[in-house]
PDB file of C-alpha atoms in Angstrom:
ATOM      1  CA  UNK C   1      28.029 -40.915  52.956  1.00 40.00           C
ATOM      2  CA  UNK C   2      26.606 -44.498  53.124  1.00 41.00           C
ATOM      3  CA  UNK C   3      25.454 -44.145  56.716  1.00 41.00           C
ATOM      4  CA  UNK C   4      23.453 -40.681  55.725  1.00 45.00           C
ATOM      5  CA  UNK C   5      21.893 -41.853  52.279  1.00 45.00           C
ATOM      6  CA  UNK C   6      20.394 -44.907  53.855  1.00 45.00           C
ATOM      7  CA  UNK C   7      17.765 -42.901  55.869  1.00 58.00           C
ATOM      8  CA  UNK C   8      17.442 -40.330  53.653  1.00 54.00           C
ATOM      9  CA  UNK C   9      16.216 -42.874  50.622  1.00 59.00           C
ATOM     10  CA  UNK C  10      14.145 -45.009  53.373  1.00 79.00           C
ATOM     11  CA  UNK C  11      11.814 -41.429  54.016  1.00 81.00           C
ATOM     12  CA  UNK C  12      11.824 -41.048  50.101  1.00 82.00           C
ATOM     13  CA  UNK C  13      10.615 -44.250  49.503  1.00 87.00           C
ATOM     14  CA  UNK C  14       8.016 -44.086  52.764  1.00 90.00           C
ATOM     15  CA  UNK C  15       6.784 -40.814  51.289  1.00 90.00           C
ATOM     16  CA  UNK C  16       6.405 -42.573  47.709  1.00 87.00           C
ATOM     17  CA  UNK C  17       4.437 -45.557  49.767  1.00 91.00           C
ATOM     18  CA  UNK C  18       2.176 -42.974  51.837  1.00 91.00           C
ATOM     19  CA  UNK C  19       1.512 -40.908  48.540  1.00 89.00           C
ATOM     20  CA  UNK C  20       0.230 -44.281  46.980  1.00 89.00           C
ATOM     21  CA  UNK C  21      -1.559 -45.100  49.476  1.00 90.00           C
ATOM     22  CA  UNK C  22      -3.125 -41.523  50.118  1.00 89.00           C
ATOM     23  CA  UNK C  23      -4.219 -41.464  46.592  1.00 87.00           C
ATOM     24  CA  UNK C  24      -5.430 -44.984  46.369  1.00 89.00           C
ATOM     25  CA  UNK C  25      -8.012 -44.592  49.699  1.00 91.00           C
ATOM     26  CA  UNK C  26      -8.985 -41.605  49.646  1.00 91.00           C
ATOM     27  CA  UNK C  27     -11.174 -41.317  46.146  1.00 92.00           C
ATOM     28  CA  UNK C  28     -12.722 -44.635  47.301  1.00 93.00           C
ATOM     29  CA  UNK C  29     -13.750 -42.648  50.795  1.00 93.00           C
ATOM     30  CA  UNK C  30     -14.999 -39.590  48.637  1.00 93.00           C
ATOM     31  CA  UNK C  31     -16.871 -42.180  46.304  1.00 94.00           C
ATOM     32  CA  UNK C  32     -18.641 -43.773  49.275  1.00 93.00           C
ATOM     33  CA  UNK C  33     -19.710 -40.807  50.611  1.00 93.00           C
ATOM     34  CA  UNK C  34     -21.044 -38.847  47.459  1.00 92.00           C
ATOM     35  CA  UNK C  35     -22.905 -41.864  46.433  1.00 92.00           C
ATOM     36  CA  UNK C  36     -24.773 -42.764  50.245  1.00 90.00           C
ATOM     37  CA  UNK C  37     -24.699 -39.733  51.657  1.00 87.00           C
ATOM     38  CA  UNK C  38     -24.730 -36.874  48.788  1.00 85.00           C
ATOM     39  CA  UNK C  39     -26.745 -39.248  46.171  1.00 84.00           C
ATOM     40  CA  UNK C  40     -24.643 -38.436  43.239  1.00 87.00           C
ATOM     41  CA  UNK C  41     -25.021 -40.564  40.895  1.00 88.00           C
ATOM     42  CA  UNK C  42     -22.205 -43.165  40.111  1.00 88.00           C
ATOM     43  CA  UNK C  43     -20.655 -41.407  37.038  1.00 89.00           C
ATOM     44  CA  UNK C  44     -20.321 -37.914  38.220  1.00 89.00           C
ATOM     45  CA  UNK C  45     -19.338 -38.954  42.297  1.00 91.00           C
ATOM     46  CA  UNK C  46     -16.253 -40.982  40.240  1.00 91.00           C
ATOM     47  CA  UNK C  47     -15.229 -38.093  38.510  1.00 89.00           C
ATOM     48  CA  UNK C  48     -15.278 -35.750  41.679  1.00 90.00           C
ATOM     49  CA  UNK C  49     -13.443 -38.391  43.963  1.00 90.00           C
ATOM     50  CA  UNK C  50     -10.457 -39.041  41.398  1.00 87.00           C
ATOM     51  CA  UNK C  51     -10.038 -34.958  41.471  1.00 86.00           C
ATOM     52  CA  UNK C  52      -9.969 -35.462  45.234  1.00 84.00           C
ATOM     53  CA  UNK C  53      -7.432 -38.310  45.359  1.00 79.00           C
ATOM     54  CA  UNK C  54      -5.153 -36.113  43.264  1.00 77.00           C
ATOM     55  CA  UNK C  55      -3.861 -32.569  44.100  1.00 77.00           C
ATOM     56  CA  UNK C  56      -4.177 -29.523  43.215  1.00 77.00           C
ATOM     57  CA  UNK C  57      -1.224 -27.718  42.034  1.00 74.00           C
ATOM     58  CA  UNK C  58      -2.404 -24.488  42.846  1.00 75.00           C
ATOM     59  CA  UNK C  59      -2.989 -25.140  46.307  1.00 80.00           C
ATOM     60  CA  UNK C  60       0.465 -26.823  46.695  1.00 83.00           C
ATOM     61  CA  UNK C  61       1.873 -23.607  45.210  1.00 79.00           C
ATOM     62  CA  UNK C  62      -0.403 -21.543  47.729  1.00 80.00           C
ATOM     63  CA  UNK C  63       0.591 -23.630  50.976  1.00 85.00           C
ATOM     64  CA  UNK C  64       4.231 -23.437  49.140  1.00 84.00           C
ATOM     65  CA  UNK C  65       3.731 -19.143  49.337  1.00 82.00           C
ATOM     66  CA  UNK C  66       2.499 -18.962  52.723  1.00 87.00           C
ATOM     67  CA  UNK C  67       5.135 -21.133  54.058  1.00 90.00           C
ATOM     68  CA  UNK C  68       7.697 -18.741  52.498  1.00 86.00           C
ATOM     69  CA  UNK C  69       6.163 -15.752  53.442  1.00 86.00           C
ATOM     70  CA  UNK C  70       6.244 -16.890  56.978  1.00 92.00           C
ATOM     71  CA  UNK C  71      10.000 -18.305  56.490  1.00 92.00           C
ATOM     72  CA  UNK C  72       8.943 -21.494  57.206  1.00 92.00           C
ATOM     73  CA  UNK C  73      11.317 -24.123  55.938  1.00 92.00           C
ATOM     74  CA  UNK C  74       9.763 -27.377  54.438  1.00 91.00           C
ATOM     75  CA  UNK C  75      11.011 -30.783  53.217  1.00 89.00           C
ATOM     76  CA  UNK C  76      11.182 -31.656  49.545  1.00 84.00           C
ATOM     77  CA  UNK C  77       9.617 -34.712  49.241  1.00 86.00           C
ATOM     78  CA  UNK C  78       5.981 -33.541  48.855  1.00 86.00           C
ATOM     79  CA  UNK C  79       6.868 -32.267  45.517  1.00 81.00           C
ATOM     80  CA  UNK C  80       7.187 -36.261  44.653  1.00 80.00           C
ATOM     81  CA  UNK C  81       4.268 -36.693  46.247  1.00 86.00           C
ATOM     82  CA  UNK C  82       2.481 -34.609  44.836  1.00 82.00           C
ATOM     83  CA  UNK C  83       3.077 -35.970  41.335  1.00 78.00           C
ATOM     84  CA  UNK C  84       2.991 -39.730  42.867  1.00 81.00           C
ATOM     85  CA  UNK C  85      -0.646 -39.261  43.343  1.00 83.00           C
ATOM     86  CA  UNK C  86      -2.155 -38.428  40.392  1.00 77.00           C
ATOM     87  CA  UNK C  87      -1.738 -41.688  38.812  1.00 79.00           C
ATOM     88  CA  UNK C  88      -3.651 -43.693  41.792  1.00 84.00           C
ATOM     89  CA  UNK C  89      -6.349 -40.846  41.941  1.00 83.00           C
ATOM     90  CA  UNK C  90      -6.794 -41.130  37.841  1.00 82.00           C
ATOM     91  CA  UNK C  91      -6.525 -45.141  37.832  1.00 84.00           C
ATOM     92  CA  UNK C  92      -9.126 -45.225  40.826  1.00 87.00           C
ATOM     93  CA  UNK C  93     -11.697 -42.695  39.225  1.00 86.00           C
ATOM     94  CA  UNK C  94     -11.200 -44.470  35.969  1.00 84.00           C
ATOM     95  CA  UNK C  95     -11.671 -47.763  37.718  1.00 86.00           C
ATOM     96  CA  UNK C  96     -14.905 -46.982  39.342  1.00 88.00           C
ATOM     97  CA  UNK C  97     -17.139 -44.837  36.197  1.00 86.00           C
ATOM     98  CA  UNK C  98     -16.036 -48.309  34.712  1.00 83.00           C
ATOM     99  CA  UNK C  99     -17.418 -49.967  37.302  1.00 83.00           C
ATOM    100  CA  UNK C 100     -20.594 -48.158  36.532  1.00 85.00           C
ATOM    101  CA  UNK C 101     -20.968 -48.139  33.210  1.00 82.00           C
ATOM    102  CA  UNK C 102     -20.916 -51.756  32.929  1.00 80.00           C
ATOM    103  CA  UNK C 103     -23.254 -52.015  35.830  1.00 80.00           C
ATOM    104  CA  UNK C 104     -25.632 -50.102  33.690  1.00 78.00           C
ATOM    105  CA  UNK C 105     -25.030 -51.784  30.043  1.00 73.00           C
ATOM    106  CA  UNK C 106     -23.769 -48.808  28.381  1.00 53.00           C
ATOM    107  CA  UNK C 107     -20.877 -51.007  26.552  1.00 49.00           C
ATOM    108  CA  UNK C 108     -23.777 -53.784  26.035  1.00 50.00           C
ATOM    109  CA  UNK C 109     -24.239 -57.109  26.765  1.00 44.00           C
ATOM    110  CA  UNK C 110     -20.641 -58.440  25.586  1.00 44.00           C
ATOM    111  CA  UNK C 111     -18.993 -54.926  25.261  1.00 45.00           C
ATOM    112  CA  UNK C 112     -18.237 -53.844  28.810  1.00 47.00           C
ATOM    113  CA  UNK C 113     -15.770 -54.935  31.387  1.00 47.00           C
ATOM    114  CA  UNK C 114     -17.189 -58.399  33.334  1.00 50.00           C
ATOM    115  CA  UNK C 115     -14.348 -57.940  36.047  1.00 61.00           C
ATOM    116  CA  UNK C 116     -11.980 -55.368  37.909  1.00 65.00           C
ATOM    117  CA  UNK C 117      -8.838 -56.349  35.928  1.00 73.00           C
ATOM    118  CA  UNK C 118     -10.156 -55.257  32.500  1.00 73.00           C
ATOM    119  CA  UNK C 119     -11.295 -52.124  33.928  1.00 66.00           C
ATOM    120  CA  UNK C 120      -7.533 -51.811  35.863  1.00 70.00           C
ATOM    121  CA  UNK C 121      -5.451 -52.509  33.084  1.00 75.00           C
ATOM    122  CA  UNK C 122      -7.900 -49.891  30.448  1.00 72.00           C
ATOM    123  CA  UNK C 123      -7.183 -47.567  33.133  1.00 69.00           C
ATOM    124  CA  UNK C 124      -3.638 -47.988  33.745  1.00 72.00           C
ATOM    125  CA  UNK C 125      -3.040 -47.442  30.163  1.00 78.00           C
ATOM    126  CA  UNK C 126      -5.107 -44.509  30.053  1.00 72.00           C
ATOM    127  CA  UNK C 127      -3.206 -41.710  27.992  1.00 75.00           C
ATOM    128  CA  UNK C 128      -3.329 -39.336  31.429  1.00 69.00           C
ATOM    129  CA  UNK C 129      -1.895 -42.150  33.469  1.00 72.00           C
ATOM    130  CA  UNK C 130       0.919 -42.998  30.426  1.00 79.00           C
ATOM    131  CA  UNK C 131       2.417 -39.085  30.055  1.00 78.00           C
ATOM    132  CA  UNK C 132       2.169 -38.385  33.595  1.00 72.00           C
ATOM    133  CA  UNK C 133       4.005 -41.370  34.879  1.00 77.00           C
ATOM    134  CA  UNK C 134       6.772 -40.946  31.632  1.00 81.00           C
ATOM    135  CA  UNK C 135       7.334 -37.275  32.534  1.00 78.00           C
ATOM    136  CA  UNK C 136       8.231 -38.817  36.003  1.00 75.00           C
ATOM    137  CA  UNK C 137      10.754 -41.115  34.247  1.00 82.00           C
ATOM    138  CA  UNK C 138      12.308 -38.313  32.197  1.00 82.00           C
ATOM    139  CA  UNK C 139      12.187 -36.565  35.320  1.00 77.00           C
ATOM    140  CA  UNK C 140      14.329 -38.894  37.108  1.00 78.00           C
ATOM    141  CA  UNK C 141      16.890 -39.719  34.149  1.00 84.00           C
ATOM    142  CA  UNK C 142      17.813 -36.102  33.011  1.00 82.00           C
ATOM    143  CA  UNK C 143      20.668 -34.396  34.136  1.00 83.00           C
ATOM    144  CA  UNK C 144      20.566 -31.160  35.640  1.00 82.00           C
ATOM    145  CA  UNK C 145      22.323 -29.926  32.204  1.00 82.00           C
ATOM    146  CA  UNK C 146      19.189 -31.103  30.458  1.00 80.00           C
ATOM    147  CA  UNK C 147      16.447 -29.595  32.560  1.00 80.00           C
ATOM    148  CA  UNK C 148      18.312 -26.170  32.878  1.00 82.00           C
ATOM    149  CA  UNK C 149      17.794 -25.790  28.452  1.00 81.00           C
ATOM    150  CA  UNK C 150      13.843 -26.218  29.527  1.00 79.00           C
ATOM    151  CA  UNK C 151      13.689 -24.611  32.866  1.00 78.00           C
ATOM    152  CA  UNK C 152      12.197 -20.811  31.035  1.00 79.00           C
ATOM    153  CA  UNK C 153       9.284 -23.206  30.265  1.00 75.00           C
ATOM    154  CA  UNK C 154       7.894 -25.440  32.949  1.00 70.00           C
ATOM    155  CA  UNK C 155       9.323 -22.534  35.679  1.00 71.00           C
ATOM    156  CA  UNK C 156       8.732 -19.511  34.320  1.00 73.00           C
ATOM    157  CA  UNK C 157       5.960 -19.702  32.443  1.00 79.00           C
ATOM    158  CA  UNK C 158       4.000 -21.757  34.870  1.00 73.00           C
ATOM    159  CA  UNK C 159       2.178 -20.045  37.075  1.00 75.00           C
ATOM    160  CA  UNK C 160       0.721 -17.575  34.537  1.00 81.00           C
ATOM    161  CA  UNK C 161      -0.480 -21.161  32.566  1.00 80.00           C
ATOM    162  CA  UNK C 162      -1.777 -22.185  35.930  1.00 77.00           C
ATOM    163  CA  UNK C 163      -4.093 -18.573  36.100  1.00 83.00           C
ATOM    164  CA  UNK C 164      -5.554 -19.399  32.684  1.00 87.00           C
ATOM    165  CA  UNK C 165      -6.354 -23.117  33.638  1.00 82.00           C
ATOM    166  CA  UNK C 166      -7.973 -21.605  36.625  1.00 83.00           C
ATOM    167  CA  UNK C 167      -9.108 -18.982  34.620  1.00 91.00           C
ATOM    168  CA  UNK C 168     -11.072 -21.370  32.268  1.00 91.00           C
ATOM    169  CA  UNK C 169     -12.354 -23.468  35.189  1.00 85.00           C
ATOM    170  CA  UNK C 170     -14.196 -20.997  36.806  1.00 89.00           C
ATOM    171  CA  UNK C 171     -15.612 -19.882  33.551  1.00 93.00           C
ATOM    172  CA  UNK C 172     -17.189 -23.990  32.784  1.00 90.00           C
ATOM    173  CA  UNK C 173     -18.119 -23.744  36.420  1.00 84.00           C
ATOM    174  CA  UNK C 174     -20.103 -20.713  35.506  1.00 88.00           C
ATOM    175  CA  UNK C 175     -21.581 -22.036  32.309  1.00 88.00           C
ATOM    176  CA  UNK C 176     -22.783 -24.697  34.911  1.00 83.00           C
ATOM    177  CA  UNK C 177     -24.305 -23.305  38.065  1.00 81.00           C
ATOM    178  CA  UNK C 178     -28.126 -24.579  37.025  1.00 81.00           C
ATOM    179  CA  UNK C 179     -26.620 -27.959  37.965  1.00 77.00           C
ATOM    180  CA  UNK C 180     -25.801 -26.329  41.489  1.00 75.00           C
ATOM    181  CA  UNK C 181     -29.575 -26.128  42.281  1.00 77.00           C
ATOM    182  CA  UNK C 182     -29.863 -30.268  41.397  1.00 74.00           C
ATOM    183  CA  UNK C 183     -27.592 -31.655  43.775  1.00 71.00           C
ATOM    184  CA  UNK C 184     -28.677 -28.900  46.802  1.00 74.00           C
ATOM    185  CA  UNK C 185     -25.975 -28.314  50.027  1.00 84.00           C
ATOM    186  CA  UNK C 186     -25.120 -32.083  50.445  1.00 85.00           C
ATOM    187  CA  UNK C 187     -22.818 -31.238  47.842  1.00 86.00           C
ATOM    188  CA  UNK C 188     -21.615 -27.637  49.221  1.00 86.00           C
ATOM    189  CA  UNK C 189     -21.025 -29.312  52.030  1.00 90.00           C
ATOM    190  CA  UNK C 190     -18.684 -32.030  50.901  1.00 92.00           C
ATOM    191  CA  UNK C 191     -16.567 -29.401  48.469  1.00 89.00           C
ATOM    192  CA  UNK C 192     -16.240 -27.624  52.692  1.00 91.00           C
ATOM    193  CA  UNK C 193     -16.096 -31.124  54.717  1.00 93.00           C
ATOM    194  CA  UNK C 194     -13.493 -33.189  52.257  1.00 92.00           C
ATOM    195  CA  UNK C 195     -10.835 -30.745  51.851  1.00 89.00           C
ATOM    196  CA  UNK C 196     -10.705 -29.999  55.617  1.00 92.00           C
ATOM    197  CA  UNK C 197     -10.709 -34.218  56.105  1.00 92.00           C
ATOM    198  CA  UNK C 198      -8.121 -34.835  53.447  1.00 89.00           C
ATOM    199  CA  UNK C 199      -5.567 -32.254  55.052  1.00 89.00           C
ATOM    200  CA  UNK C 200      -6.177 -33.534  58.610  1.00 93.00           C
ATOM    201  CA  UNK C 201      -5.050 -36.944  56.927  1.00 91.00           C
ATOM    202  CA  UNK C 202      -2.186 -35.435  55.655  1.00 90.00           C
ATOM    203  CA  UNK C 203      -1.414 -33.856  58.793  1.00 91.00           C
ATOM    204  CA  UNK C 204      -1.243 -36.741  60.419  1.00 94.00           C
ATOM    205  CA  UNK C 205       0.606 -38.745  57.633  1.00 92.00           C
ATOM    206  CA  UNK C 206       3.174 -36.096  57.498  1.00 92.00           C
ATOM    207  CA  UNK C 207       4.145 -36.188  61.586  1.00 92.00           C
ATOM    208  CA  UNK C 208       3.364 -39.426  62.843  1.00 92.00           C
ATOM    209  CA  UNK C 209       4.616 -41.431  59.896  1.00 91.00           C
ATOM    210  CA  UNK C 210       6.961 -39.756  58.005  1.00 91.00           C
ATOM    211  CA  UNK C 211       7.999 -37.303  60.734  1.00 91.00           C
ATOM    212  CA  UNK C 212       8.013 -34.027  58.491  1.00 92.00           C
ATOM    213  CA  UNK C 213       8.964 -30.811  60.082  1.00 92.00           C
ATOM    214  CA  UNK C 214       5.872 -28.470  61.208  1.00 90.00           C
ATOM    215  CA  UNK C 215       6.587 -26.355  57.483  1.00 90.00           C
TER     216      UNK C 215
END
């Protein structure tokens, strides 16, 4: 038993590191490139790089359906991962529209943040950052006997919450196509570009470092 849990918690803890450290770089690369190359302004290319540091839940459930439909088997650990990097992606966006609202004196003179720790530790604290990392913890610490008196309502009634989230975003996306015709095909062509980037770097985080199975 000893000899098989030792590598089994060293690729959980890798995939914990690699999730960190996906969702920590990768709204900074979307950040640089919506603000040099797109021209988005500071504010808005924060909030659209923390949404790509983080994942979306119903694209892990689509990869999750294809795989199945194919019988493809597939590890378990991006399920951590997957809720490992919100909190980097949400602390990073949080960190940067920080970063430019004091650069632009919107808290005033004395209000806003004068370094990156202030920023960090407002955004670390955030109340998105607080429940998602203590659902992790009561995650980790119930029993199996617990989650199965709860399991109707974070299983079953999930994915038809998920099609009304969608459901509403698509409808504020609507409300907000005039904004389209501002920022032009730079932007069109980073919603294309990133997606395609970000799941060649997973690709490659997946084989060559953690050594995940093709699924």
């Amino acid at each position: 038993v000893q000899t098989c849990a030792l590598p089994i918690f060293s690729t959980a803890v890798q995939a914990v590191i690699a999730a960190c450290a996906m969702g920590l770089v990768w709204p900074l690369v979307a950040y640089a490139v919506l603000t040099r190359l797109c021209r988005i302004d500071g504010l808005n290319a924060a909030a659209i790089a923390a949404h790509y540091g983080s994942v979306s839940a119903g694209t892990f459930l689509t990869a999750i359906a294809f795989l199945e439909a194919r019988g493809l088997s597939y590890e378990s650990y991006p399920v951590v991962m997957l809720a490992i990097m919100e909190a980097p992606a949400i602390v990073i966006g949080l960190v940067l529209a920080q970063g430019v609202r004091a650069r632009q004196g919107r808290h005033g003179v004395e209000g806003g943040p004068t370094s990156i720790w202030p920023a960090l530790a407002k955004a670390c604290t955030h109340g998105s950052v607080v429940l998602l990392l203590g659902t992790m913890i009561i995650g980790a610490v119930a029993t199996p006997k617990n989650l199965q008196a709860i399991e109707p309502f974070y299983r079953g009634i999930f994915m038809g919450a998920l099609c009304l989230f969608l459901l509403e975003l698509g409808m504020d996306a609507a409300k907000r196509l005039e904004d389209y015709w501002r920022v032009g095909w730079a932007l069109t062509a980073f919603g294309i570009g990133m997606p395609l980037l970000g799941g060649t770097m997973g690709l490659a985080v997946g084989h060559y470092w953690l050594g995940f199975s093709p699924g």
